[in-house]
PDB file of C-alpha atoms in Angstrom:
ATOM      1  CA  MET T  24       4.725 -18.783   2.487  1.00  0.00           C
ATOM      2  CA  ILE T  25       5.632 -15.352   1.231  1.00  0.00           C
ATOM      3  CA  ASP T  26       6.531 -14.491  -2.327  1.00  0.00           C
ATOM      4  CA  ASP T  27      10.115 -13.215  -2.060  1.00  0.00           C
ATOM      5  CA  ASP T  28       9.825 -11.364  -5.374  1.00  0.00           C
ATOM      6  CA  LEU T  29       6.852  -9.324  -4.146  1.00  0.00           C
ATOM      7  CA  VAL T  30       8.648  -8.424  -0.929  1.00  0.00           C
ATOM      8  CA  PHE T  31      11.868  -7.435  -2.715  1.00  0.00           C
ATOM      9  CA  LYS T  32       9.854  -5.395  -5.245  1.00  0.00           C
ATOM     10  CA  ALA T  33       8.013  -3.637  -2.433  1.00  0.00           C
ATOM     11  CA  LEU T  34      11.215  -2.894  -0.518  1.00  0.00           C
ATOM     12  CA  ALA T  35      13.045  -1.669  -3.642  1.00  0.00           C
ATOM     13  CA  ASP T  36      11.199   1.655  -3.682  1.00  0.00           C
ATOM     14  CA  PRO T  37      12.288   4.425  -1.253  1.00  0.00           C
ATOM     15  CA  THR T  38       8.740   5.766  -0.912  1.00  0.00           C
ATOM     16  CA  ARG T  39       7.455   2.372   0.170  1.00  0.00           C
ATOM     17  CA  ARG T  40      10.330   1.985   2.635  1.00  0.00           C
ATOM     18  CA  PHE T  41       9.420   5.419   4.015  1.00  0.00           C
ATOM     19  CA  LEU T  42       5.799   4.318   4.455  1.00  0.00           C
ATOM     20  CA  LEU T  43       7.000   1.233   6.338  1.00  0.00           C
ATOM     21  CA  ASP T  44       9.184   3.457   8.533  1.00  0.00           C
ATOM     22  CA  LEU T  45       6.167   5.642   9.313  1.00  0.00           C
ATOM     23  CA  LEU T  46       4.135   2.601  10.303  1.00  0.00           C
ATOM     24  CA  PHE T  47       7.034   1.272  12.360  1.00  0.00           C
ATOM     25  CA  ALA T  48       7.177   4.583  14.258  1.00  0.00           C
ATOM     26  CA  ARG T  49       3.429   4.580  14.874  1.00  0.00           C
ATOM     27  CA  ASP T  50       1.226   1.756  13.685  1.00  0.00           C
ATOM     28  CA  GLY T  51      -2.421   2.046  12.717  1.00  0.00           C
ATOM     29  CA  ARG T  52      -2.372   5.159  10.535  1.00  0.00           C
ATOM     30  CA  THR T  53      -5.037   6.303   8.133  1.00  0.00           C
ATOM     31  CA  LEU T  54      -4.401   7.036   4.467  1.00  0.00           C
ATOM     32  CA  THR T  55      -4.789  10.760   5.230  1.00  0.00           C
ATOM     33  CA  GLU T  56      -2.084  10.571   7.920  1.00  0.00           C
ATOM     34  CA  LEU T  57       0.297   8.745   5.613  1.00  0.00           C
ATOM     35  CA  GLU T  58      -0.468  11.053   2.703  1.00  0.00           C
ATOM     36  CA  SER T  59       0.339  14.118   4.828  1.00  0.00           C
ATOM     37  CA  GLU T  60       3.925  12.871   5.221  1.00  0.00           C
ATOM     38  CA  LEU T  61       4.552  12.572   1.464  1.00  0.00           C
ATOM     39  CA  ALA T  62       4.684  15.037  -1.397  1.00  0.00           C
ATOM     40  CA  MET T  63       2.420  13.014  -3.675  1.00  0.00           C
ATOM     41  CA  THR T  64      -1.232  12.568  -4.453  1.00  0.00           C
ATOM     42  CA  ARG T  65      -3.591  10.445  -2.430  1.00  0.00           C
ATOM     43  CA  PHE T  66      -3.858   8.084  -5.404  1.00  0.00           C
ATOM     44  CA  GLY T  67      -0.059   7.724  -5.507  1.00  0.00           C
ATOM     45  CA  VAL T  68       0.070   6.782  -1.821  1.00  0.00           C
ATOM     46  CA  MET T  69      -2.770   4.292  -2.377  1.00  0.00           C
ATOM     47  CA  LYS T  70      -0.790   2.631  -5.191  1.00  0.00           C
ATOM     48  CA  HIS T  71       2.244   2.262  -2.943  1.00  0.00           C
ATOM     49  CA  LEU T  72       0.101   0.851  -0.135  1.00  0.00           C
ATOM     50  CA  ARG T  73      -1.368  -1.680  -2.585  1.00  0.00           C
ATOM     51  CA  VAL T  74       2.124  -2.949  -3.495  1.00  0.00           C
ATOM     52  CA  LEU T  75       2.966  -3.223   0.214  1.00  0.00           C
ATOM     53  CA  ALA T  76      -0.307  -5.043   0.894  1.00  0.00           C
ATOM     54  CA  ASP T  77       0.299  -7.445  -2.009  1.00  0.00           C
ATOM     55  CA  ALA T  78       3.652  -8.303  -0.397  1.00  0.00           C
ATOM     56  CA  ASP T  79       1.842  -8.751   2.941  1.00  0.00           C
ATOM     57  CA  LEU T  80       3.961  -5.980   4.484  1.00  0.00           C
ATOM     58  CA  VAL T  81       0.936  -3.831   5.299  1.00  0.00           C
ATOM     59  CA  ILE T  82      -2.365  -5.021   6.687  1.00  0.00           C
ATOM     60  CA  THR T  83      -5.449  -2.833   6.465  1.00  0.00           C
ATOM     61  CA  ARG T  84      -8.308  -3.013   8.941  1.00  0.00           C
ATOM     62  CA  ARG T  85     -11.551  -1.111   9.123  1.00  0.00           C
ATOM     63  CA  GLN T  86     -12.294   0.696  12.349  1.00  0.00           C
ATOM     64  CA  GLY T  87     -15.626   2.417  12.067  1.00  0.00           C
ATOM     65  CA  ARG T  88     -15.483   4.673   9.034  1.00  0.00           C
ATOM     66  CA  GLU T  89     -11.698   4.621   8.794  1.00  0.00           C
ATOM     67  CA  LYS T  90      -9.253   2.161   7.283  1.00  0.00           C
ATOM     68  CA  LEU T  91      -6.154   1.794   9.396  1.00  0.00           C
ATOM     69  CA  HIS T  92      -2.858   0.545   7.990  1.00  0.00           C
ATOM     70  CA  PHE T  93      -0.562  -1.631  10.094  1.00  0.00           C
ATOM     71  CA  LEU T  94       2.980  -2.857   9.540  1.00  0.00           C
ATOM     72  CA  ASN T  95       3.426  -6.611   9.214  1.00  0.00           C
ATOM     73  CA  PRO T  96       7.150  -7.259   9.834  1.00  0.00           C
ATOM     74  CA  VAL T  97       6.905 -11.043   9.351  1.00  0.00           C
ATOM     75  CA  PRO T  98       7.812 -11.084   5.617  1.00  0.00           C
ATOM     76  CA  ILE T  99      10.885  -8.931   6.311  1.00  0.00           C
ATOM     77  CA  ARG T 100      11.969 -11.321   9.052  1.00  0.00           C
ATOM     78  CA  GLN T 101      11.453 -14.280   6.727  1.00  0.00           C
ATOM     79  CA  ILE T 102      13.608 -12.579   4.083  1.00  0.00           C
ATOM     80  CA  HIS T 103      16.236 -11.939   6.752  1.00  0.00           C
ATOM     81  CA  ASP T 104      16.223 -15.542   7.925  1.00  0.00           C
ATOM     82  CA  ARG T 105      16.247 -16.943   4.393  1.00  0.00           C
ATOM     83  CA  TRP T 106      18.650 -14.611   2.611  1.00  0.00           C
ATOM     84  CA  ILE T 107      20.716 -12.607   5.088  1.00  0.00           C
ATOM     85  CA  ASP T 108      21.247 -14.717   8.173  1.00  0.00           C
ATOM     86  CA  LYS T 109      22.708 -17.714   6.382  1.00  0.00           C
ATOM     87  CA  TYR T 110      25.279 -15.554   4.594  1.00  0.00           C
ATOM     88  CA  THR T 111      26.418 -13.679   7.696  1.00  0.00           C
ATOM     89  CA  GLU T 112      26.619 -16.582  10.151  1.00  0.00           C
ATOM     90  CA  HIS T 113      29.922 -17.944   8.818  1.00  0.00           C
ATOM     91  CA  ARG T 114      31.533 -14.511   8.682  1.00  0.00           C
ATOM     92  CA  THR T 115      30.417 -13.647  12.201  1.00  0.00           C
ATOM     93  CA  ALA T 116      31.807 -16.921  13.539  1.00  0.00           C
ATOM     94  CA  ALA T 117      35.102 -16.278  11.720  1.00  0.00           C
ATOM     95  CA  LEU T 118      35.347 -12.764  13.196  1.00  0.00           C
ATOM     96  CA  LEU T 119      34.667 -14.101  16.698  1.00  0.00           C
ATOM     97  CA  ASP T 120      37.370 -16.744  16.243  1.00  0.00           C
ATOM     98  CA  LEU T 121      39.806 -14.060  15.044  1.00  0.00           C
ATOM     99  CA  LYS T 122      38.944 -11.848  18.017  1.00  0.00           C
ATOM    100  CA  ARG T 123      39.579 -14.706  20.449  1.00  0.00           C
ATOM    101  CA  GLU T 124      42.867 -15.526  18.772  1.00  0.00           C
ATOM    102  CA  LEU T 125      44.097 -11.926  18.776  1.00  0.00           C
ATOM    103  CA  GLU T 126      43.071 -11.404  22.390  1.00  0.00           C
ATOM    104  CA  GLY T 127      44.626 -14.695  23.438  1.00  0.00           C
ATOM    105  CA  GLU T 128      41.343 -16.144  24.697  1.00  0.00           C
ATOM    106  CA  SER T 129      40.558 -19.829  24.594  1.00  0.00           C
ATOM    107  CA  PRO T 130      37.396 -20.878  22.700  1.00  0.00           C
TER     108      PRO T 130
END
């Protein structure tokens, strides 16, 4: 079970969302690779990665001498299923019904 508050806190920051986008584009990056994409110190990037790891959005694995960072999309999907999907389902069904009615289709 994920802690929704940690995930929302992690996703609230644009720098952390950018790091997730980088990992989405190419998974398994080193701290040096991630740092090169941001105008901040290595320590600053490490702090952001720690928040993402605490929310289970980033998983770090050692490969030889390097630590590679990987995106874990599961908590985002769980947030989607829990908080977004249930609020959009009714509206989507209503829009489909309206479309059918306007186009004269039978359900």
